[in-house]
Tab-separated table of N, CA and C in Angstrom:
chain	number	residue	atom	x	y	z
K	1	UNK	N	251.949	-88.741	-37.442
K	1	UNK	CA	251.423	-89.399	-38.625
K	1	UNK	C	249.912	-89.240	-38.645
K	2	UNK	N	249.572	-88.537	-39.674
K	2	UNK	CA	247.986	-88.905	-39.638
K	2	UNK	C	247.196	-90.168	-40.359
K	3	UNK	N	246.080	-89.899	-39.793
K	3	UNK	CA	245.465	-91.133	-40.250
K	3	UNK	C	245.233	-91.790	-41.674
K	4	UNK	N	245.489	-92.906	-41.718
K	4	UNK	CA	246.035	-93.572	-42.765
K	4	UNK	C	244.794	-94.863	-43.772
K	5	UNK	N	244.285	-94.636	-44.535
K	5	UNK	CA	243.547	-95.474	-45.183
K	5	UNK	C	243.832	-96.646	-45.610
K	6	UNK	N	243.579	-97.874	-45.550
K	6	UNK	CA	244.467	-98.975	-46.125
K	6	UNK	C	243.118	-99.702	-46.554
K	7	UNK	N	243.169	-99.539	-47.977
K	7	UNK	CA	241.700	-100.231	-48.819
K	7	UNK	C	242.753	-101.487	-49.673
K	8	UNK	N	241.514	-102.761	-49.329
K	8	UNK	CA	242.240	-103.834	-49.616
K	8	UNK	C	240.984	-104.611	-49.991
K	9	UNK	N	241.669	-104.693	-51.500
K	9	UNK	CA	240.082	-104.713	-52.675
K	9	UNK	C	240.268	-105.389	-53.340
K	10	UNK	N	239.595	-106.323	-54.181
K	10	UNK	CA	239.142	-107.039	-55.591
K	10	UNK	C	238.102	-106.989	-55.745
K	11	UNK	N	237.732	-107.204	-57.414
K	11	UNK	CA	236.681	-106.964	-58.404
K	11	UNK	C	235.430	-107.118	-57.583
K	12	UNK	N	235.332	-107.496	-56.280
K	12	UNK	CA	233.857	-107.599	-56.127
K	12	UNK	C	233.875	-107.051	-54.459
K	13	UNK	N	234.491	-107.145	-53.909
K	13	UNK	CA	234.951	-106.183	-52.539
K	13	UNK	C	235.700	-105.371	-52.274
K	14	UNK	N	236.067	-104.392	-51.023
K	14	UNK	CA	236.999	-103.654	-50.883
K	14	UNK	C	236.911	-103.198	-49.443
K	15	UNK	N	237.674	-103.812	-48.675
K	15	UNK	CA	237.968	-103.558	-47.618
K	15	UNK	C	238.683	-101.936	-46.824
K	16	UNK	N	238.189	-101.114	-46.218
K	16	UNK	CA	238.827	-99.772	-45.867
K	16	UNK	C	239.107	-100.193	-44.478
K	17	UNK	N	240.101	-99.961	-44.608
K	17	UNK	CA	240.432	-99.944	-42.917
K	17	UNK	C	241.289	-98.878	-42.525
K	18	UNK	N	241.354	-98.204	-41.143
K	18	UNK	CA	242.289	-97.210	-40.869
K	18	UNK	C	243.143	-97.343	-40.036
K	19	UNK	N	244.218	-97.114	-39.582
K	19	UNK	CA	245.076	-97.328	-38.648
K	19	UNK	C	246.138	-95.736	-38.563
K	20	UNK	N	246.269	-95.608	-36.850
K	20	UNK	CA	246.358	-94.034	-36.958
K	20	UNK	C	248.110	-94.079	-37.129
K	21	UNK	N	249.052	-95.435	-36.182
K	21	UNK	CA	250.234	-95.045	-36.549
K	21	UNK	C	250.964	-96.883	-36.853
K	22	UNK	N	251.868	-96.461	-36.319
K	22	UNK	CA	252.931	-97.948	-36.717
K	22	UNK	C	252.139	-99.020	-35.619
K	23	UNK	N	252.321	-98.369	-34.476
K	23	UNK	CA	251.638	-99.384	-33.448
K	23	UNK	C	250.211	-99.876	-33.126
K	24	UNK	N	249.482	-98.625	-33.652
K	24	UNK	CA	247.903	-99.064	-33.706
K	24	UNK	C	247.724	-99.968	-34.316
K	25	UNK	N	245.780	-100.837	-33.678
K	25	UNK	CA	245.152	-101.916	-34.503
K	25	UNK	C	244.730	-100.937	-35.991
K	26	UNK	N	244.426	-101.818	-37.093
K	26	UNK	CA	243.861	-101.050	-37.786
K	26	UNK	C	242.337	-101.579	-37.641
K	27	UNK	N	241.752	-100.595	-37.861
K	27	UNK	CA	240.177	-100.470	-37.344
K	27	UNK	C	239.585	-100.629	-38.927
K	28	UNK	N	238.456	-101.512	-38.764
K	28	UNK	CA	237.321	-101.614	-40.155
K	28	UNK	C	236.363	-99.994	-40.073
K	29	UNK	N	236.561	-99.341	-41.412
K	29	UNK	CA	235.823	-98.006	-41.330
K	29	UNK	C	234.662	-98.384	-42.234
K	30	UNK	N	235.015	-99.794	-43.290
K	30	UNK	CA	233.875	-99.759	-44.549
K	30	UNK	C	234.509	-100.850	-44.964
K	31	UNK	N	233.033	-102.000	-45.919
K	31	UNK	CA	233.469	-102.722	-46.074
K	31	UNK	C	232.394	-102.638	-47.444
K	32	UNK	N	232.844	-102.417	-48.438
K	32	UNK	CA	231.947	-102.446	-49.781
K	32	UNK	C	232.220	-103.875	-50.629
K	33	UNK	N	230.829	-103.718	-51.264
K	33	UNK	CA	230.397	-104.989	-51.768
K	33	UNK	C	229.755	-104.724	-53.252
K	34	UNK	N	230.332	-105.846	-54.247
K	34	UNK	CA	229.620	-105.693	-55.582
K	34	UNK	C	229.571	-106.479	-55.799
K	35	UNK	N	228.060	-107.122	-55.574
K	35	UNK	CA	227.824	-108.530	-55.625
K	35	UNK	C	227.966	-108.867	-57.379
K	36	UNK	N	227.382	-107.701	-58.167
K	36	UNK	CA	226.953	-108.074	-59.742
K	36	UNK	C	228.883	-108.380	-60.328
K	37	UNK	N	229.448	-108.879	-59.548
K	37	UNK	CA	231.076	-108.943	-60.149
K	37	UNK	C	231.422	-110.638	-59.927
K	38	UNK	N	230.211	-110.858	-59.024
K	38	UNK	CA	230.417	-112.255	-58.699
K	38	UNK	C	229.342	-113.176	-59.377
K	39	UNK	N	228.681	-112.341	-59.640
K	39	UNK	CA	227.329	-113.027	-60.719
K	39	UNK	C	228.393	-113.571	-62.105
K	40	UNK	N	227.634	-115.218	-62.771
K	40	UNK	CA	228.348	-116.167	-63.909
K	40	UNK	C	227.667	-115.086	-64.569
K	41	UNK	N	229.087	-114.980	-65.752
K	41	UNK	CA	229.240	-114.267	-66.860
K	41	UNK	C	227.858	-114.660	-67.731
K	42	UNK	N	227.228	-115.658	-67.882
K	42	UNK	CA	226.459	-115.970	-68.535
K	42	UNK	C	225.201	-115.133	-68.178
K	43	UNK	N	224.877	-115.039	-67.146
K	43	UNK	CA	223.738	-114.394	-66.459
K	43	UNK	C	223.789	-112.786	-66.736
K	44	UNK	N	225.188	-112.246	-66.753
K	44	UNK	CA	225.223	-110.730	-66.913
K	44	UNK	C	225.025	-110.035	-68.406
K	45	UNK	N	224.863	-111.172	-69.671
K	45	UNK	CA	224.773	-111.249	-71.057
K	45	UNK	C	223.599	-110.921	-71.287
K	46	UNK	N	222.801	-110.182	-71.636
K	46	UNK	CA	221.668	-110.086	-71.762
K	46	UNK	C	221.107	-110.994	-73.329
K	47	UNK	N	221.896	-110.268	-74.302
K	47	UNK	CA	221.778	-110.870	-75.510
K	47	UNK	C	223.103	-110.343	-76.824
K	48	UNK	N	222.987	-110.357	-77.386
K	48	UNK	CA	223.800	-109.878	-78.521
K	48	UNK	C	224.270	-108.748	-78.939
K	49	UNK	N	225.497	-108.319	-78.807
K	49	UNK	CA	225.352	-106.640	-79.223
K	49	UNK	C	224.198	-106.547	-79.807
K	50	UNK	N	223.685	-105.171	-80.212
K	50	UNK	CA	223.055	-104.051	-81.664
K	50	UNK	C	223.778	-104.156	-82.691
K	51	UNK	N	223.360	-104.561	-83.691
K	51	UNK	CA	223.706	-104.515	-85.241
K	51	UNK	C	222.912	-103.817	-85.863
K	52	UNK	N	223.854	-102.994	-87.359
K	52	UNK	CA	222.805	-102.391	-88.259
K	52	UNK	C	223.092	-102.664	-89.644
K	53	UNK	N	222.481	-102.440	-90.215
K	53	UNK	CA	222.727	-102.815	-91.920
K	53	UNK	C	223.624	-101.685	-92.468
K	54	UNK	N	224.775	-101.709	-93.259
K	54	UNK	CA	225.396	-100.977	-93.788
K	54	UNK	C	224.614	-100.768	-95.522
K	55	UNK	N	224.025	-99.863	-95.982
K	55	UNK	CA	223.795	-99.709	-97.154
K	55	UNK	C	224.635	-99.487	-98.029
K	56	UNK	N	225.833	-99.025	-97.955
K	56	UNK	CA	227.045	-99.155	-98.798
K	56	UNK	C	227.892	-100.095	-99.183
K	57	UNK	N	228.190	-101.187	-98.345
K	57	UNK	CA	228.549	-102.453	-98.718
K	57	UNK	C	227.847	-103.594	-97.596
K	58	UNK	N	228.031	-104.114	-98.302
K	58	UNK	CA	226.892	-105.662	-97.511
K	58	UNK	C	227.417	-105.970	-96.435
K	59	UNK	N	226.421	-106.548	-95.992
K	59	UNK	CA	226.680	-107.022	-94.258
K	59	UNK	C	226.217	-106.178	-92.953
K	60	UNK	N	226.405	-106.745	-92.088
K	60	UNK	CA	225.873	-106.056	-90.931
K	60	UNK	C	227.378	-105.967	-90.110
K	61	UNK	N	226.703	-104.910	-89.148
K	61	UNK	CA	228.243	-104.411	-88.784
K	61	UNK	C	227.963	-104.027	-87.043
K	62	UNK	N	228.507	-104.348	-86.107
K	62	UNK	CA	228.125	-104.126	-84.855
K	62	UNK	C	228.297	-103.060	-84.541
K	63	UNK	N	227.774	-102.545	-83.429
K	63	UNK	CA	227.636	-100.882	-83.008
K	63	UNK	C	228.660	-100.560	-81.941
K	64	UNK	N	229.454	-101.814	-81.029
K	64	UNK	CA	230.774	-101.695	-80.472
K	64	UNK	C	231.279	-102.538	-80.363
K	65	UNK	N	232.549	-102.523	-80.207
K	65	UNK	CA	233.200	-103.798	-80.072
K	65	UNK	C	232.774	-104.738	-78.254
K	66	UNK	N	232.815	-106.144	-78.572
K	66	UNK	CA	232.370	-106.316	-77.325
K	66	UNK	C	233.295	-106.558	-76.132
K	67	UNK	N	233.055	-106.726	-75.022
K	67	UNK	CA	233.012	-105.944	-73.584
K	67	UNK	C	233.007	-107.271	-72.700
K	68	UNK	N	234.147	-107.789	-72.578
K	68	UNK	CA	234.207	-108.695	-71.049
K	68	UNK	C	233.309	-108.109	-69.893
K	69	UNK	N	232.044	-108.858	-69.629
K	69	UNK	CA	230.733	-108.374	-68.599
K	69	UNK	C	231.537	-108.190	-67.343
K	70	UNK	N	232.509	-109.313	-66.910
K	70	UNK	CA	232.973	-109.103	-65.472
K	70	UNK	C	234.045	-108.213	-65.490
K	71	UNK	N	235.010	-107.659	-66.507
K	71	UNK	CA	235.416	-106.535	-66.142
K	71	UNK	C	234.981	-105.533	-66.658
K	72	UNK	N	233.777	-105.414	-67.251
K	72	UNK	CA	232.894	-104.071	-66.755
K	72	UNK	C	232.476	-103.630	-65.689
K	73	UNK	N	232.365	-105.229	-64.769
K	73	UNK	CA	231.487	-104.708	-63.834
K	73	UNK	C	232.799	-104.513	-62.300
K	74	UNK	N	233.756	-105.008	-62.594
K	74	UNK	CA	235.118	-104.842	-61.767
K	74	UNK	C	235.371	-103.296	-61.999
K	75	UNK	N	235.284	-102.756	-63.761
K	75	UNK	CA	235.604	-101.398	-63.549
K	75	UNK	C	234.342	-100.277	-62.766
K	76	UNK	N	233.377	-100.875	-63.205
K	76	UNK	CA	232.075	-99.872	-61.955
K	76	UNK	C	232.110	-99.859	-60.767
K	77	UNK	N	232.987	-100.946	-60.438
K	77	UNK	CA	233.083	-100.988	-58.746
K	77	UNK	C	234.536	-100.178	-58.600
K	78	UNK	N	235.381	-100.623	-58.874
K	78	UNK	CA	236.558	-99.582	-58.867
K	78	UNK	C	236.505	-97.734	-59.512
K	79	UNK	N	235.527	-97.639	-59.824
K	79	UNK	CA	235.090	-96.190	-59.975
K	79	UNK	C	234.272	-95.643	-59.008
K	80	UNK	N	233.550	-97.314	-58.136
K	80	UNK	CA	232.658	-96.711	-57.157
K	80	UNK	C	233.767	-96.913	-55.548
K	81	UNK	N	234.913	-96.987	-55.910
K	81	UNK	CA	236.078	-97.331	-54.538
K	81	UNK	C	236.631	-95.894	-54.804
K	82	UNK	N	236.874	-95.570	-56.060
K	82	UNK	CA	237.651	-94.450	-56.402
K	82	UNK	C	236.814	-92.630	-55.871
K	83	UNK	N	235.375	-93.086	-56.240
K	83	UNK	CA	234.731	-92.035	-55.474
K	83	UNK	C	234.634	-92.068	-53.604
K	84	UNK	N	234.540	-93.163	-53.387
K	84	UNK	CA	234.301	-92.966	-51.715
K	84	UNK	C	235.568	-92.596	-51.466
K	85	UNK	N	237.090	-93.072	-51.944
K	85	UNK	CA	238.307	-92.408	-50.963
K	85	UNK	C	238.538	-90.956	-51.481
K	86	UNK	N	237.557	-90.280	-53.174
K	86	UNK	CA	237.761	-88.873	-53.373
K	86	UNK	C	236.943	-88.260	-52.239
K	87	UNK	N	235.831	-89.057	-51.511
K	87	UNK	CA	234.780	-88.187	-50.609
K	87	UNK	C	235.732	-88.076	-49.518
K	88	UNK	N	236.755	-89.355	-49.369
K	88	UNK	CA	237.359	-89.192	-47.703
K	88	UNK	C	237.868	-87.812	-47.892
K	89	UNK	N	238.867	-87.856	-48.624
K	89	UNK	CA	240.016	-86.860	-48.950
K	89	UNK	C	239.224	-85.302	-48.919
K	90	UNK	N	238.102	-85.333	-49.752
K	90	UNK	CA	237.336	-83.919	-49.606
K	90	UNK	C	236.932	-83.745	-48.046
K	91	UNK	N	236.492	-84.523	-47.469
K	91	UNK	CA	236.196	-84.529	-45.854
K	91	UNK	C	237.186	-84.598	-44.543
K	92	UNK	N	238.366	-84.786	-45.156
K	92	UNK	CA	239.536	-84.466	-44.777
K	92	UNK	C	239.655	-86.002	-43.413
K	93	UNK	N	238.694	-86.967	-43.977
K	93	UNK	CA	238.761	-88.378	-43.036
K	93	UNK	C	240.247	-89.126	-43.360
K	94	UNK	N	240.648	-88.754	-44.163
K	94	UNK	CA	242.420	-89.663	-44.056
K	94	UNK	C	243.371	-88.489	-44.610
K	95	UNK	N	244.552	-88.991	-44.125
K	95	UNK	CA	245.742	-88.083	-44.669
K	95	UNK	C	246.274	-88.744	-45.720
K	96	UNK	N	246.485	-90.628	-45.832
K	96	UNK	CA	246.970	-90.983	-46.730
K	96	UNK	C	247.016	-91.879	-47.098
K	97	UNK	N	246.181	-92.796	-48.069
K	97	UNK	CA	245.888	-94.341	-48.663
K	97	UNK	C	247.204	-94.951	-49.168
K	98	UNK	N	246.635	-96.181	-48.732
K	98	UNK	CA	247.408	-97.394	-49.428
K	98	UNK	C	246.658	-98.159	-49.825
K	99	UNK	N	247.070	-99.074	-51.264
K	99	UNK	CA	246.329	-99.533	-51.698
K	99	UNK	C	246.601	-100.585	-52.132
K	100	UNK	N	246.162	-101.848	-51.433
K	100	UNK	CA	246.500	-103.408	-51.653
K	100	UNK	C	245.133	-103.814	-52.718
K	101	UNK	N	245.505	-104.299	-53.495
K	101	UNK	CA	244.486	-105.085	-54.433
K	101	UNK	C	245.180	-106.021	-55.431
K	102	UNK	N	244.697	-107.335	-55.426
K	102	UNK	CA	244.583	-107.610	-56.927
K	102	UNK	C	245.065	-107.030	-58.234
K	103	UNK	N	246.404	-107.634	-58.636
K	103	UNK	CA	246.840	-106.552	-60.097
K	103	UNK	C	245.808	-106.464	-60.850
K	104	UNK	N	245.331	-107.202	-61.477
K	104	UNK	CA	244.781	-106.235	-62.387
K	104	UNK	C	243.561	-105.166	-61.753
K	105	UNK	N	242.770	-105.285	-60.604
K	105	UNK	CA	242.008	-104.466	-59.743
K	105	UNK	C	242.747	-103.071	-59.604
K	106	UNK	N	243.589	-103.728	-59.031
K	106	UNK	CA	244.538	-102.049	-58.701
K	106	UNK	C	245.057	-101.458	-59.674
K	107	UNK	N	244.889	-102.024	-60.932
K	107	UNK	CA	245.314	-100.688	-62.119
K	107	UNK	C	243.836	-100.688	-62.527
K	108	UNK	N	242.675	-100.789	-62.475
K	108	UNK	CA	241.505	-100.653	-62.784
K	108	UNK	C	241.222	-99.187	-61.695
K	109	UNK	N	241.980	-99.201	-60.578
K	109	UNK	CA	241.717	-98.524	-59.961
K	109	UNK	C	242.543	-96.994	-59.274
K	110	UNK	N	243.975	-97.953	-59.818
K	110	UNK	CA	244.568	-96.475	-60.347
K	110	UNK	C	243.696	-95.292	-61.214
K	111	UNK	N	243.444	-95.930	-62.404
K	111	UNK	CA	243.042	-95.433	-63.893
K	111	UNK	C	241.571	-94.326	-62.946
K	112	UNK	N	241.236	-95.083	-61.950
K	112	UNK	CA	239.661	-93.993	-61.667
K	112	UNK	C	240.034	-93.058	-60.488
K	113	UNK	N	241.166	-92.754	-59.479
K	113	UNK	CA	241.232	-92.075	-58.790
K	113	UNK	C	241.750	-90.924	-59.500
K	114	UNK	N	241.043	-89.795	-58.813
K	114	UNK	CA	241.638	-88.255	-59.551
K	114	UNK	C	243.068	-87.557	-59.475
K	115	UNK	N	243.544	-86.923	-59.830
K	115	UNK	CA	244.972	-86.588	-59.258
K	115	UNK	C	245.400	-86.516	-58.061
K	116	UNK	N	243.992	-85.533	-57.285
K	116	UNK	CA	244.175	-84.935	-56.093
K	116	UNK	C	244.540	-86.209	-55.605
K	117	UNK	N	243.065	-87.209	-55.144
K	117	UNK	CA	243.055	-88.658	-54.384
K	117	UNK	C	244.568	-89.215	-54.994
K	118	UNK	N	244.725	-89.538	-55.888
K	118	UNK	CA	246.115	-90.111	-56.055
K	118	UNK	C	247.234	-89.507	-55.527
K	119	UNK	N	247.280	-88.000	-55.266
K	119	UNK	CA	248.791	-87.494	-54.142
K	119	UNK	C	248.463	-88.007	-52.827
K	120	UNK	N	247.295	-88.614	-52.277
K	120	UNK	CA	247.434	-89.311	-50.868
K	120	UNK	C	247.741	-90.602	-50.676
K	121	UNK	N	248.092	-91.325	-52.476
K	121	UNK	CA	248.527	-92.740	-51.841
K	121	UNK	C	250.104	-92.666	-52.092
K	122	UNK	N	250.001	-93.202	-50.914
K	122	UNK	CA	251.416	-93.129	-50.243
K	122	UNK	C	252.324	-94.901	-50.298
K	123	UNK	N	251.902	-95.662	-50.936
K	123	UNK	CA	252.294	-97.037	-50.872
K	123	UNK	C	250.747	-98.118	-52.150
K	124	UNK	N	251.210	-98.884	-52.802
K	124	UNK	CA	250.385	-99.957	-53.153
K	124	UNK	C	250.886	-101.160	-53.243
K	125	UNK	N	250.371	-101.835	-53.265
K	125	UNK	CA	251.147	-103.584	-52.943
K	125	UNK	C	249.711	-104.444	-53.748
K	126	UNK	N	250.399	-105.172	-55.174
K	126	UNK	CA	249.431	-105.962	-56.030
K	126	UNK	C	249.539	-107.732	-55.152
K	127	UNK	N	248.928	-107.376	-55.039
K	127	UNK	CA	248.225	-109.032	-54.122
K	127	UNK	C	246.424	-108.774	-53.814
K	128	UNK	N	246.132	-109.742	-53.490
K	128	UNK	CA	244.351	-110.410	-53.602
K	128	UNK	C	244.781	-110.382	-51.882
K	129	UNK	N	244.378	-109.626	-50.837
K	129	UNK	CA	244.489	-109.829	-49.378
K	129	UNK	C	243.311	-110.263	-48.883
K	130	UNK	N	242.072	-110.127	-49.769
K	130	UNK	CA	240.836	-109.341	-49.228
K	130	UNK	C	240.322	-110.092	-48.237
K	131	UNK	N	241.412	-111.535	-48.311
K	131	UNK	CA	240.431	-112.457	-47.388
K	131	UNK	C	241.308	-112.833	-46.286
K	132	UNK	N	242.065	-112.011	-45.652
K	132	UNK	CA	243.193	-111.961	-44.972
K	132	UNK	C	242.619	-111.113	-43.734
K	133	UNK	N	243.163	-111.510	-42.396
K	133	UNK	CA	242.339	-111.240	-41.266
K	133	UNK	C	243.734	-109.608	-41.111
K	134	UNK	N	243.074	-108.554	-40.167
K	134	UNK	CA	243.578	-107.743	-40.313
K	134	UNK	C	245.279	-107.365	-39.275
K	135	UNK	N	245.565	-108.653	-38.614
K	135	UNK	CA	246.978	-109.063	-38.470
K	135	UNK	C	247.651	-109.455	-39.956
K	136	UNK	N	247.088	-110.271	-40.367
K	136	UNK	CA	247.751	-110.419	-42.032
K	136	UNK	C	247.886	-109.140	-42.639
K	137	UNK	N	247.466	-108.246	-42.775
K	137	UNK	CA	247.031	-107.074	-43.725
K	137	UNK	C	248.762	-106.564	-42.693
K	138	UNK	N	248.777	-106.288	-41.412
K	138	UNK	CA	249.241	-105.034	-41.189
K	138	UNK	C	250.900	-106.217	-41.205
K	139	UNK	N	250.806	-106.784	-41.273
K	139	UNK	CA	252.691	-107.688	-41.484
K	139	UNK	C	253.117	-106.919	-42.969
K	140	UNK	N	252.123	-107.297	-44.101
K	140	UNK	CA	252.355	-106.868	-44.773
K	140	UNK	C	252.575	-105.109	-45.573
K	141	UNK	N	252.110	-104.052	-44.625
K	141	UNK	CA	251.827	-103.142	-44.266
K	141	UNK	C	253.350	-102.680	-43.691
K	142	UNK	N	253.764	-103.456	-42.284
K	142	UNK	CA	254.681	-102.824	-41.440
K	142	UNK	C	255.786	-104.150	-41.321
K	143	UNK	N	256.351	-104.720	-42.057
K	143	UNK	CA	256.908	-105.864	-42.668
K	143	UNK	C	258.090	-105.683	-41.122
């Protein structure tokens, strides 16, 4: 069996850990952090969309529709989880991820891994672990 990635993430962390077979500890390789996911929504608002005047019929009209701040900032971090396991995979550091997160995290994070990175996950399991010591992680892992 080769070595095995087991990233165990929500909107504002993401735990990587590796473990080489059934019986190994799994070992901490990385432990990423997005603090701006834990920052009050209020604080991440800057001000009001952009509006512009429509000269053809009255009113003002916004320039996008608006944007839940904390899952913008859940999806920048799950694009920034989705690039470090495309770097493993190019560097040939794991043979094959699993991926415990938070439902809605883990389809935030489906949606950003590339094809390639996505033929190495080999298992996902929607649960919030992140705060689970890494005996918890591997029960659920090797049940």
């Amino acid at each position: 069996m080769s070595k095995t990635w087991v990233v165990v993430a929500e909107s504002s962390r993401a735990r990587i850990l590796a473990v080489e077979n059934r019986v190994s500890p799994l070992r901490e390789v990385e432990d990423l952090v997005h603090p701006e996911a834990r920052i009050k929504e209020q604080n991440l608002i800057s001000d009001r969309p952009g509006r512009m005047l429509n000269s053809s019929t009255e009113g003002e009209h916004l320039f996008e529709e608006p944007t839940d701040p904390k899952q913008h900032e859940a999806r920048i971090f799950a694009k920034r989880v989705a690039e470090r396991l495309d770097q493993a995979r190019v560097k040939g550091e794991c043979g094959q991820i699993v991926l415990i997160a938070a439902p809605e995290f883990l389809g935030m994070l489906r949606q950003e891994l590339n094809s390639q990175t996505m033929k190495l996950v080999s298992k996902t399991l929607d649960k919030n672990l992140i705060h689970k010591t890494e005996q918890e992680i591997r029960s659920y892992l090797f049940p």
